[in-house]
PDB file of C-alpha atoms in Angstrom:
ATOM      1  CA  MET J   1      58.433   3.279  39.054  1.00  0.00           C
ATOM      2  CA  THR J   2      60.087  -0.166  39.272  1.00  0.00           C
ATOM      3  CA  HIS J   3      59.783  -0.855  35.516  1.00  0.00           C
ATOM      4  CA  LYS J   4      60.959   2.659  34.710  1.00  0.00           C
ATOM      5  CA  LEU J   5      64.086   2.216  36.833  1.00  0.00           C
ATOM      6  CA  ALA J   6      64.769  -1.209  35.298  1.00  0.00           C
ATOM      7  CA  ASP J   7      64.442   0.164  31.756  1.00  0.00           C
ATOM      8  CA  GLN J   8      66.624   3.110  32.671  1.00  0.00           C
ATOM      9  CA  ALA J   9      69.278   0.873  34.213  1.00  0.00           C
ATOM     10  CA  GLU J  10      69.350  -1.382  31.130  1.00  0.00           C
ATOM     11  CA  ARG J  11      69.736   1.611  28.815  1.00  0.00           C
ATOM     12  CA  LEU J  12      72.497   3.091  30.966  1.00  0.00           C
ATOM     13  CA  ARG J  13      74.241  -0.267  31.177  1.00  0.00           C
ATOM     14  CA  ASN J  14      74.328  -0.465  27.383  1.00  0.00           C
ATOM     15  CA  ASP J  15      75.660   3.084  27.258  1.00  0.00           C
ATOM     16  CA  PHE J  16      78.376   2.246  29.764  1.00  0.00           C
ATOM     17  CA  SER J  17      79.263  -0.859  27.772  1.00  0.00           C
ATOM     18  CA  ALA J  18      79.736   1.264  24.669  1.00  0.00           C
ATOM     19  CA  LYS J  19      81.983   3.602  26.675  1.00  0.00           C
ATOM     20  CA  GLU J  20      83.821   0.565  28.131  1.00  0.00           C
ATOM     21  CA  THR J  21      83.120   1.761  31.656  1.00  0.00           C
ATOM     22  CA  LYS J  22      82.857  -1.111  34.115  1.00  0.00           C
ATOM     23  CA  ILE J  23      80.424  -0.885  37.044  1.00  0.00           C
ATOM     24  CA  ILE J  24      81.248  -2.963  40.122  1.00  0.00           C
ATOM     25  CA  CYS J  25      78.833  -3.183  43.052  1.00  0.00           C
ATOM     26  CA  ILE J  26      80.414  -4.226  46.346  1.00  0.00           C
ATOM     27  CA  SER J  27      77.749  -5.387  48.752  1.00  0.00           C
ATOM     28  CA  GLY J  28      76.955  -7.737  51.621  1.00  0.00           C
ATOM     29  CA  GLY J  29      74.041  -8.967  53.652  1.00  0.00           C
ATOM     30  CA  LYS J  30      75.495  -7.981  57.014  1.00  0.00           C
ATOM     31  CA  GLY J  31      77.242  -4.953  58.456  1.00  0.00           C
ATOM     32  CA  GLY J  32      80.808  -5.114  59.730  1.00  0.00           C
ATOM     33  CA  VAL J  33      82.154  -7.521  57.106  1.00  0.00           C
ATOM     34  CA  GLY J  34      84.553  -4.989  55.561  1.00  0.00           C
ATOM     35  CA  LYS J  35      82.717  -3.792  52.441  1.00  0.00           C
ATOM     36  CA  SER J  36      83.955  -0.190  52.508  1.00  0.00           C
ATOM     37  CA  LEU J  37      87.508  -1.184  53.355  1.00  0.00           C
ATOM     38  CA  ILE J  38      87.554  -3.616  50.444  1.00  0.00           C
ATOM     39  CA  SER J  39      85.878  -1.105  48.106  1.00  0.00           C
ATOM     40  CA  VAL J  40      88.464   1.568  48.840  1.00  0.00           C
ATOM     41  CA  ASN J  41      91.447  -0.743  48.479  1.00  0.00           C
ATOM     42  CA  ILE J  42      90.127  -2.252  45.238  1.00  0.00           C
ATOM     43  CA  ALA J  43      89.618   1.254  43.847  1.00  0.00           C
ATOM     44  CA  VAL J  44      93.130   2.341  44.818  1.00  0.00           C
ATOM     45  CA  GLU J  45      94.653  -0.839  43.384  1.00  0.00           C
ATOM     46  CA  ILE J  46      92.842  -0.302  40.073  1.00  0.00           C
ATOM     47  CA  ALA J  47      94.018   3.328  40.005  1.00  0.00           C
ATOM     48  CA  LYS J  48      97.603   2.182  40.620  1.00  0.00           C
ATOM     49  CA  ARG J  49      97.303   0.266  37.340  1.00  0.00           C
ATOM     50  CA  GLY J  50      96.623   3.419  35.387  1.00  0.00           C
ATOM     51  CA  LYS J  51      92.817   3.417  35.280  1.00  0.00           C
ATOM     52  CA  SER J  52      90.403   6.170  36.275  1.00  0.00           C
ATOM     53  CA  VAL J  53      88.141   5.168  39.165  1.00  0.00           C
ATOM     54  CA  LEU J  54      85.119   6.727  40.835  1.00  0.00           C
ATOM     55  CA  ILE J  55      83.722   5.436  44.140  1.00  0.00           C
ATOM     56  CA  PHE J  56      80.044   6.095  44.768  1.00  0.00           C
ATOM     57  CA  ASP J  57      79.594   5.638  48.524  1.00  0.00           C
ATOM     58  CA  SER J  58      75.864   4.930  48.623  1.00  0.00           C
ATOM     59  CA  ASP J  59      75.498   4.070  52.322  1.00  0.00           C
ATOM     60  CA  ALA J  60      73.713   7.319  53.189  1.00  0.00           C
ATOM     61  CA  GLY J  61      74.152   8.354  56.804  1.00  0.00           C
ATOM     62  CA  PHE J  62      76.980   5.854  57.297  1.00  0.00           C
ATOM     63  CA  ALA J  63      79.234   6.561  54.326  1.00  0.00           C
ATOM     64  CA  ASN J  64      82.887   6.223  55.270  1.00  0.00           C
ATOM     65  CA  ALA J  65      84.882   5.672  52.060  1.00  0.00           C
ATOM     66  CA  SER J  66      86.174   9.250  52.252  1.00  0.00           C
ATOM     67  CA  ILE J  67      87.268   8.696  55.860  1.00  0.00           C
ATOM     68  CA  LEU J  68      89.221   5.581  54.881  1.00  0.00           C
ATOM     69  CA  LEU J  69      90.888   7.687  52.168  1.00  0.00           C
ATOM     70  CA  GLY J  70      91.760  10.405  54.672  1.00  0.00           C
ATOM     71  CA  LYS J  71      89.605  13.059  53.044  1.00  0.00           C
ATOM     72  CA  THR J  72      87.153  15.574  54.499  1.00  0.00           C
ATOM     73  CA  LEU J  73      84.262  16.110  52.125  1.00  0.00           C
ATOM     74  CA  LYS J  74      83.286  19.641  51.194  1.00  0.00           C
ATOM     75  CA  ASN J  75      80.059  18.515  49.506  1.00  0.00           C
ATOM     76  CA  THR J  76      77.866  15.426  49.441  1.00  0.00           C
ATOM     77  CA  LEU J  77      74.746  14.464  47.508  1.00  0.00           C
ATOM     78  CA  SER J  78      72.749  16.396  50.108  1.00  0.00           C
ATOM     79  CA  ASP J  79      74.217  19.601  48.677  1.00  0.00           C
ATOM     80  CA  TYR J  80      73.300  18.511  45.166  1.00  0.00           C
ATOM     81  CA  ILE J  81      69.725  17.743  46.263  1.00  0.00           C
ATOM     82  CA  ASN J  82      69.073  20.617  48.664  1.00  0.00           C
ATOM     83  CA  ASN J  83      71.204  23.416  47.300  1.00  0.00           C
ATOM     84  CA  ASN J  84      71.043  22.703  43.576  1.00  0.00           C
ATOM     85  CA  LEU J  85      74.815  22.327  43.579  1.00  0.00           C
ATOM     86  CA  PRO J  86      76.121  20.851  40.301  1.00  0.00           C
ATOM     87  CA  LEU J  87      76.809  17.164  40.844  1.00  0.00           C
ATOM     88  CA  GLU J  88      80.382  17.481  39.628  1.00  0.00           C
ATOM     89  CA  LYS J  89      81.033  19.781  42.611  1.00  0.00           C
ATOM     90  CA  CYS J  90      80.326  16.796  44.880  1.00  0.00           C
ATOM     91  CA  ILE J  91      83.316  14.877  43.549  1.00  0.00           C
ATOM     92  CA  GLN J  92      86.212  14.633  45.985  1.00  0.00           C
ATOM     93  CA  LYS J  93      89.587  14.023  44.366  1.00  0.00           C
ATOM     94  CA  THR J  94      92.170  12.055  46.333  1.00  0.00           C
ATOM     95  CA  GLU J  95      95.916  11.656  46.130  1.00  0.00           C
ATOM     96  CA  TYR J  96      95.440   8.001  45.141  1.00  0.00           C
ATOM     97  CA  GLY J  97      93.923   8.728  41.738  1.00  0.00           C
ATOM     98  CA  VAL J  98      90.474   7.772  43.038  1.00  0.00           C
ATOM     99  CA  ASN J  99      87.516  10.170  43.037  1.00  0.00           C
ATOM    100  CA  VAL J 100      84.677   9.879  45.559  1.00  0.00           C
ATOM    101  CA  ILE J 101      81.012  10.864  45.565  1.00  0.00           C
ATOM    102  CA  SER J 102      79.398  10.380  48.960  1.00  0.00           C
ATOM    103  CA  THR J 103      75.825  10.293  50.203  1.00  0.00           C
ATOM    104  CA  GLY J 104      77.063  11.626  53.562  1.00  0.00           C
ATOM    105  CA  PHE J 105      77.532  10.325  57.087  1.00  0.00           C
ATOM    106  CA  ASP J 106      74.872  12.153  59.057  1.00  0.00           C
ATOM    107  CA  PHE J 107      71.252  11.265  59.854  1.00  0.00           C
ATOM    108  CA  LYS J 108      70.055  14.303  57.905  1.00  0.00           C
ATOM    109  CA  ASP J 109      71.946  12.994  54.872  1.00  0.00           C
ATOM    110  CA  TRP J 110      70.132   9.685  55.219  1.00  0.00           C
ATOM    111  CA  LYS J 111      66.739  11.440  55.390  1.00  0.00           C
ATOM    112  CA  ILE J 112      67.479  13.634  52.391  1.00  0.00           C
ATOM    113  CA  TYR J 113      68.702  10.711  50.308  1.00  0.00           C
ATOM    114  CA  GLN J 114      65.768   8.448  51.169  1.00  0.00           C
ATOM    115  CA  SER J 115      63.138  11.109  50.514  1.00  0.00           C
ATOM    116  CA  SER J 116      64.688  12.595  47.383  1.00  0.00           C
ATOM    117  CA  PHE J 117      65.796   9.548  45.427  1.00  0.00           C
ATOM    118  CA  SER J 118      64.575   9.776  41.855  1.00  0.00           C
ATOM    119  CA  PRO J 119      65.318   8.493  38.336  1.00  0.00           C
ATOM    120  CA  LYS J 120      66.756  11.950  37.619  1.00  0.00           C
ATOM    121  CA  MET J 121      69.357  11.482  40.368  1.00  0.00           C
ATOM    122  CA  VAL J 122      70.272   8.076  38.964  1.00  0.00           C
ATOM    123  CA  GLU J 123      70.568   9.543  35.481  1.00  0.00           C
ATOM    124  CA  ASP J 124      72.820  12.358  36.685  1.00  0.00           C
ATOM    125  CA  LEU J 125      75.055   9.978  38.633  1.00  0.00           C
ATOM    126  CA  PHE J 126      75.464   7.643  35.696  1.00  0.00           C
ATOM    127  CA  LEU J 127      76.100  10.431  33.197  1.00  0.00           C
ATOM    128  CA  LEU J 128      78.772  11.898  35.463  1.00  0.00           C
ATOM    129  CA  SER J 129      80.337   8.493  36.051  1.00  0.00           C
ATOM    130  CA  LYS J 130      80.704   7.201  32.515  1.00  0.00           C
ATOM    131  CA  ASP J 131      83.907   9.106  31.775  1.00  0.00           C
ATOM    132  CA  ASN J 132      85.687   6.774  34.220  1.00  0.00           C
ATOM    133  CA  ASP J 133      87.158   3.371  33.415  1.00  0.00           C
ATOM    134  CA  TYR J 134      85.637   1.909  36.596  1.00  0.00           C
ATOM    135  CA  VAL J 135      82.810   2.878  38.906  1.00  0.00           C
ATOM    136  CA  ILE J 136      82.867   1.202  42.325  1.00  0.00           C
ATOM    137  CA  VAL J 137      79.510   1.342  44.125  1.00  0.00           C
ATOM    138  CA  ASP J 138      80.054   0.837  47.856  1.00  0.00           C
ATOM    139  CA  ILE J 139      76.692  -0.423  49.147  1.00  0.00           C
ATOM    140  CA  GLY J 140      75.441  -0.635  52.722  1.00  0.00           C
ATOM    141  CA  ALA J 141      74.352  -3.881  54.348  1.00  0.00           C
ATOM    142  CA  GLY J 142      71.202  -5.579  53.126  1.00  0.00           C
ATOM    143  CA  TYR J 143      68.944  -4.541  50.260  1.00  0.00           C
ATOM    144  CA  SER J 144      67.763  -1.032  49.465  1.00  0.00           C
ATOM    145  CA  GLU J 145      65.388  -0.190  46.633  1.00  0.00           C
ATOM    146  CA  THR J 146      67.280   3.047  45.977  1.00  0.00           C
ATOM    147  CA  ILE J 147      70.318   1.041  44.845  1.00  0.00           C
ATOM    148  CA  LYS J 148      68.343  -1.202  42.476  1.00  0.00           C
ATOM    149  CA  PRO J 149      69.343   0.702  39.297  1.00  0.00           C
ATOM    150  CA  PHE J 150      73.020   0.248  40.153  1.00  0.00           C
ATOM    151  CA  TYR J 151      72.594  -3.479  40.730  1.00  0.00           C
ATOM    152  CA  LEU J 152      70.738  -3.796  37.423  1.00  0.00           C
ATOM    153  CA  ALA J 153      73.402  -1.860  35.540  1.00  0.00           C
ATOM    154  CA  ALA J 154      76.400  -3.603  37.167  1.00  0.00           C
ATOM    155  CA  ASN J 155      78.888  -5.765  35.318  1.00  0.00           C
ATOM    156  CA  ASP J 156      80.048  -7.478  38.506  1.00  0.00           C
ATOM    157  CA  ILE J 157      78.682  -7.882  42.005  1.00  0.00           C
ATOM    158  CA  LEU J 158      81.213  -8.638  44.714  1.00  0.00           C
ATOM    159  CA  MET J 159      79.368 -10.052  47.709  1.00  0.00           C
ATOM    160  CA  VAL J 160      81.433  -9.690  50.878  1.00  0.00           C
ATOM    161  CA  THR J 161      80.888 -12.026  53.803  1.00  0.00           C
ATOM    162  CA  VAL J 162      82.835 -13.556  56.686  1.00  0.00           C
ATOM    163  CA  PRO J 163      83.034 -17.154  57.938  1.00  0.00           C
ATOM    164  CA  GLU J 164      80.179 -16.771  60.428  1.00  0.00           C
ATOM    165  CA  PRO J 165      76.741 -18.437  60.049  1.00  0.00           C
ATOM    166  CA  THR J 166      74.725 -15.207  60.304  1.00  0.00           C
ATOM    167  CA  ALA J 167      76.856 -13.414  57.718  1.00  0.00           C
ATOM    168  CA  ILE J 168      76.692 -16.345  55.295  1.00  0.00           C
ATOM    169  CA  VAL J 169      72.911 -16.677  55.637  1.00  0.00           C
ATOM    170  CA  ASN J 170      72.485 -12.933  55.133  1.00  0.00           C
ATOM    171  CA  ALA J 171      74.711 -13.022  52.053  1.00  0.00           C
ATOM    172  CA  TYR J 172      72.581 -15.789  50.562  1.00  0.00           C
ATOM    173  CA  THR J 173      69.388 -13.852  51.377  1.00  0.00           C
ATOM    174  CA  LEU J 174      70.718 -10.818  49.530  1.00  0.00           C
ATOM    175  CA  ILE J 175      71.773 -12.949  46.540  1.00  0.00           C
ATOM    176  CA  LYS J 176      68.230 -14.344  46.476  1.00  0.00           C
ATOM    177  CA  ALA J 177      66.733 -10.845  46.569  1.00  0.00           C
ATOM    178  CA  LEU J 178      68.937  -9.739  43.671  1.00  0.00           C
ATOM    179  CA  SER J 179      67.918 -12.794  41.659  1.00  0.00           C
ATOM    180  CA  ILE J 180      64.235 -12.037  42.261  1.00  0.00           C
ATOM    181  CA  ILE J 181      64.547  -8.472  40.948  1.00  0.00           C
ATOM    182  CA  GLY J 182      66.317  -9.689  37.824  1.00  0.00           C
ATOM    183  CA  VAL J 183      69.961  -8.800  38.454  1.00  0.00           C
ATOM    184  CA  THR J 184      72.102 -10.655  35.912  1.00  0.00           C
ATOM    185  CA  ALA J 185      75.597  -9.344  36.679  1.00  0.00           C
ATOM    186  CA  ASP J 186      78.406 -11.797  37.348  1.00  0.00           C
ATOM    187  CA  LEU J 187      78.290 -12.856  41.001  1.00  0.00           C
ATOM    188  CA  GLU J 188      81.545 -13.156  42.915  1.00  0.00           C
ATOM    189  CA  ILE J 189      82.059 -13.896  46.606  1.00  0.00           C
ATOM    190  CA  ILE J 190      84.731 -12.394  48.848  1.00  0.00           C
ATOM    191  CA  LEU J 191      85.206 -14.319  52.080  1.00  0.00           C
ATOM    192  CA  ASN J 192      86.865 -11.793  54.366  1.00  0.00           C
ATOM    193  CA  MET J 193      88.678 -12.032  57.728  1.00  0.00           C
ATOM    194  CA  VAL J 194      89.546 -15.706  57.313  1.00  0.00           C
ATOM    195  CA  ARG J 195      91.740 -17.019  60.135  1.00  0.00           C
ATOM    196  CA  ASP J 196      91.797 -20.714  59.293  1.00  0.00           C
ATOM    197  CA  ARG J 197      92.104 -22.109  55.761  1.00  0.00           C
ATOM    198  CA  SER J 198      89.791 -24.973  56.700  1.00  0.00           C
ATOM    199  CA  GLU J 199      86.916 -22.462  56.890  1.00  0.00           C
ATOM    200  CA  VAL J 200      87.218 -21.619  53.217  1.00  0.00           C
ATOM    201  CA  ASN J 201      86.290 -24.912  51.558  1.00  0.00           C
ATOM    202  CA  SER J 202      83.210 -25.485  53.689  1.00  0.00           C
ATOM    203  CA  VAL J 203      81.833 -21.956  53.142  1.00  0.00           C
ATOM    204  CA  GLU J 204      82.551 -22.040  49.423  1.00  0.00           C
ATOM    205  CA  SER J 205      80.957 -25.470  49.021  1.00  0.00           C
ATOM    206  CA  VAL J 206      77.800 -24.490  50.916  1.00  0.00           C
ATOM    207  CA  LEU J 207      77.322 -21.191  49.075  1.00  0.00           C
ATOM    208  CA  ARG J 208      77.992 -22.600  45.615  1.00  0.00           C
ATOM    209  CA  LYS J 209      75.680 -25.549  46.154  1.00  0.00           C
ATOM    210  CA  THR J 210      72.873 -23.502  47.746  1.00  0.00           C
ATOM    211  CA  VAL J 211      72.955 -20.729  45.146  1.00  0.00           C
ATOM    212  CA  LYS J 212      72.970 -23.256  42.318  1.00  0.00           C
ATOM    213  CA  SER J 213      70.267 -25.519  43.775  1.00  0.00           C
ATOM    214  CA  PHE J 214      67.766 -22.865  44.831  1.00  0.00           C
ATOM    215  CA  LEU J 215      68.506 -19.927  42.529  1.00  0.00           C
ATOM    216  CA  ASN J 216      69.995 -21.734  39.524  1.00  0.00           C
ATOM    217  CA  ARG J 217      72.906 -19.320  39.503  1.00  0.00           C
ATOM    218  CA  ASP J 218      76.628 -19.857  39.433  1.00  0.00           C
ATOM    219  CA  ILE J 219      79.184 -18.051  41.530  1.00  0.00           C
ATOM    220  CA  LYS J 220      81.767 -16.912  39.006  1.00  0.00           C
ATOM    221  CA  GLU J 221      84.660 -16.533  41.447  1.00  0.00           C
ATOM    222  CA  PHE J 222      85.270 -17.152  45.141  1.00  0.00           C
ATOM    223  CA  TYR J 223      87.987 -14.987  46.676  1.00  0.00           C
ATOM    224  CA  THR J 224      89.555 -15.271  50.103  1.00  0.00           C
ATOM    225  CA  ILE J 225      91.043 -12.509  52.257  1.00  0.00           C
ATOM    226  CA  PHE J 226      92.903 -13.742  55.313  1.00  0.00           C
ATOM    227  CA  TYR J 227      92.845 -11.765  58.516  1.00  0.00           C
ATOM    228  CA  ASP J 228      95.638  -9.194  58.564  1.00  0.00           C
ATOM    229  CA  GLU J 229      96.436  -7.197  61.706  1.00  0.00           C
ATOM    230  CA  GLN J 230      97.943  -4.435  59.572  1.00  0.00           C
ATOM    231  CA  ILE J 231      94.444  -3.418  58.513  1.00  0.00           C
ATOM    232  CA  HIS J 232      93.858  -1.794  61.919  1.00  0.00           C
ATOM    233  CA  GLU J 233      96.908   0.412  61.429  1.00  0.00           C
ATOM    234  CA  SER J 234      95.731   1.249  57.913  1.00  0.00           C
ATOM    235  CA  VAL J 235      92.340   2.406  59.210  1.00  0.00           C
ATOM    236  CA  LYS J 236      93.962   4.511  61.932  1.00  0.00           C
ATOM    237  CA  ARG J 237      96.248   6.119  59.367  1.00  0.00           C
ATOM    238  CA  GLN J 238      93.306   6.619  57.000  1.00  0.00           C
ATOM    239  CA  THR J 239      95.544   5.275  54.254  1.00  0.00           C
ATOM    240  CA  PRO J 240      94.665   2.250  52.079  1.00  0.00           C
ATOM    241  CA  LEU J 241      96.963  -0.658  52.855  1.00  0.00           C
ATOM    242  CA  VAL J 242      97.517  -1.464  49.149  1.00  0.00           C
ATOM    243  CA  TYR J 243      99.007   2.010  48.781  1.00  0.00           C
ATOM    244  CA  TYR J 244     101.813   1.803  51.320  1.00  0.00           C
ATOM    245  CA  LYS J 245     102.335  -1.915  51.942  1.00  0.00           C
ATOM    246  CA  GLU J 246     101.653  -3.859  48.760  1.00  0.00           C
ATOM    247  CA  ASN J 247     103.239  -7.055  50.089  1.00  0.00           C
ATOM    248  CA  ALA J 248     100.864  -7.351  53.053  1.00  0.00           C
ATOM    249  CA  LYS J 249      98.560 -10.388  53.071  1.00  0.00           C
ATOM    250  CA  PHE J 250      95.517  -8.197  52.632  1.00  0.00           C
ATOM    251  CA  SER J 251      97.128  -6.262  49.765  1.00  0.00           C
ATOM    252  CA  LYS J 252      98.063  -9.466  47.945  1.00  0.00           C
ATOM    253  CA  SER J 253      94.446 -10.631  48.200  1.00  0.00           C
ATOM    254  CA  ILE J 254      93.152  -7.319  46.806  1.00  0.00           C
ATOM    255  CA  GLN J 255      95.609  -7.583  43.914  1.00  0.00           C
ATOM    256  CA  SER J 256      94.259 -11.045  43.069  1.00  0.00           C
ATOM    257  CA  ILE J 257      90.667  -9.780  43.187  1.00  0.00           C
ATOM    258  CA  VAL J 258      91.473  -6.852  40.889  1.00  0.00           C
ATOM    259  CA  GLU J 259      93.157  -9.147  38.378  1.00  0.00           C
ATOM    260  CA  GLY J 260      90.166 -11.489  38.576  1.00  0.00           C
ATOM    261  CA  ILE J 261      87.717  -8.658  37.949  1.00  0.00           C
ATOM    262  CA  ASP J 262      89.422  -7.749  34.692  1.00  0.00           C
ATOM    263  CA  SER J 263      92.207  -9.695  32.998  1.00  0.00           C
ATOM    264  CA  ASN J 264      93.364  -6.440  31.396  1.00  0.00           C
ATOM    265  CA  LEU J 265      94.503  -5.346  34.860  1.00  0.00           C
ATOM    266  CA  ALA J 266      96.760  -8.372  35.342  1.00  0.00           C
ATOM    267  CA  PRO J 267     100.518  -7.899  34.915  1.00  0.00           C
ATOM    268  CA  LYS J 268     101.697  -9.110  31.522  1.00  0.00           C
ATOM    269  CA  LYS J 269     103.588 -12.405  31.689  1.00  0.00           C
ATOM    270  CA  TYR J 270     106.393 -12.540  29.154  1.00  0.00           C
ATOM    271  CA  GLY J 271     108.025 -15.653  27.772  1.00  0.00           C
ATOM    272  CA  PHE J 272     111.740 -15.986  27.042  1.00  0.00           C
ATOM    273  CA  LYS J 273     111.419 -14.545  23.515  1.00  0.00           C
ATOM    274  CA  GLU J 274     109.412 -11.540  24.721  1.00  0.00           C
ATOM    275  CA  ARG J 275     111.898 -10.851  27.528  1.00  0.00           C
ATOM    276  CA  LEU J 276     114.786 -10.819  25.015  1.00  0.00           C
ATOM    277  CA  LEU J 277     112.871  -8.454  22.770  1.00  0.00           C
ATOM    278  CA  SER J 278     112.141  -6.148  25.686  1.00  0.00           C
ATOM    279  CA  ILE J 279     115.866  -5.971  26.475  1.00  0.00           C
ATOM    280  CA  PHE J 280     117.329  -5.523  22.992  1.00  0.00           C
ATOM    281  CA  VAL J 281     114.570  -3.839  21.006  1.00  0.00           C
ATOM    282  CA  ARG J 282     114.110  -0.217  22.034  1.00  0.00           C
TER     283      ARG J 282
END
């Protein structure tokens, strides 16, 4: 089963590469570090830049991406599994240009997902997803074997943590687990909820050194998101902060992450000659 999933993931990754679809897994070793919030805002920010985005909320039983987007789901993967509903009927469109597929937020959804996971489900999810420019996989805390194909097929893994010892240790443990199973995607760290800039250098230094020394891997990028009180209001409103307050500290950080993920998403910087041409040549 493991080799079959790995082979399948490699084949699908090559297929996605040919289609120029980018798969981004957003994960973390510990709960409560802001993975879903970051996933949703990254997706919305990418969509704002004219790209098609699908979020796969894979945290069965605890999925909340749709809640953060202010949407009530008609169907989840449970309906696809139990009721033979076509998978495309499980897609929830949102006003932000982001589509969502959810594994559900009830215990029964968790049971169905855990007991019914199969290569066929993975195949169907990937085939449905590859018409998008970006697929954001919002992953629950820790490691789950059901998500292995998505890790193996990913272009980028954004590991979210916070400046607390337990969260940092758990993030490293998950990075180690991904290395053991052969995940080769670019590894990027997001240090969330930072209150003091002095925390950043020490955490970055420790993680980079430890990952390099013990796993012989490099951390491609290290992003920082400073604590922003406006996030609480955003969650209450069930509206992504990047959508209605793009100058907020949190929004600025998300913009930097999006531009780091793909240089094609960065605003074009024009020199003097280009600016003149843009004014006079129509």
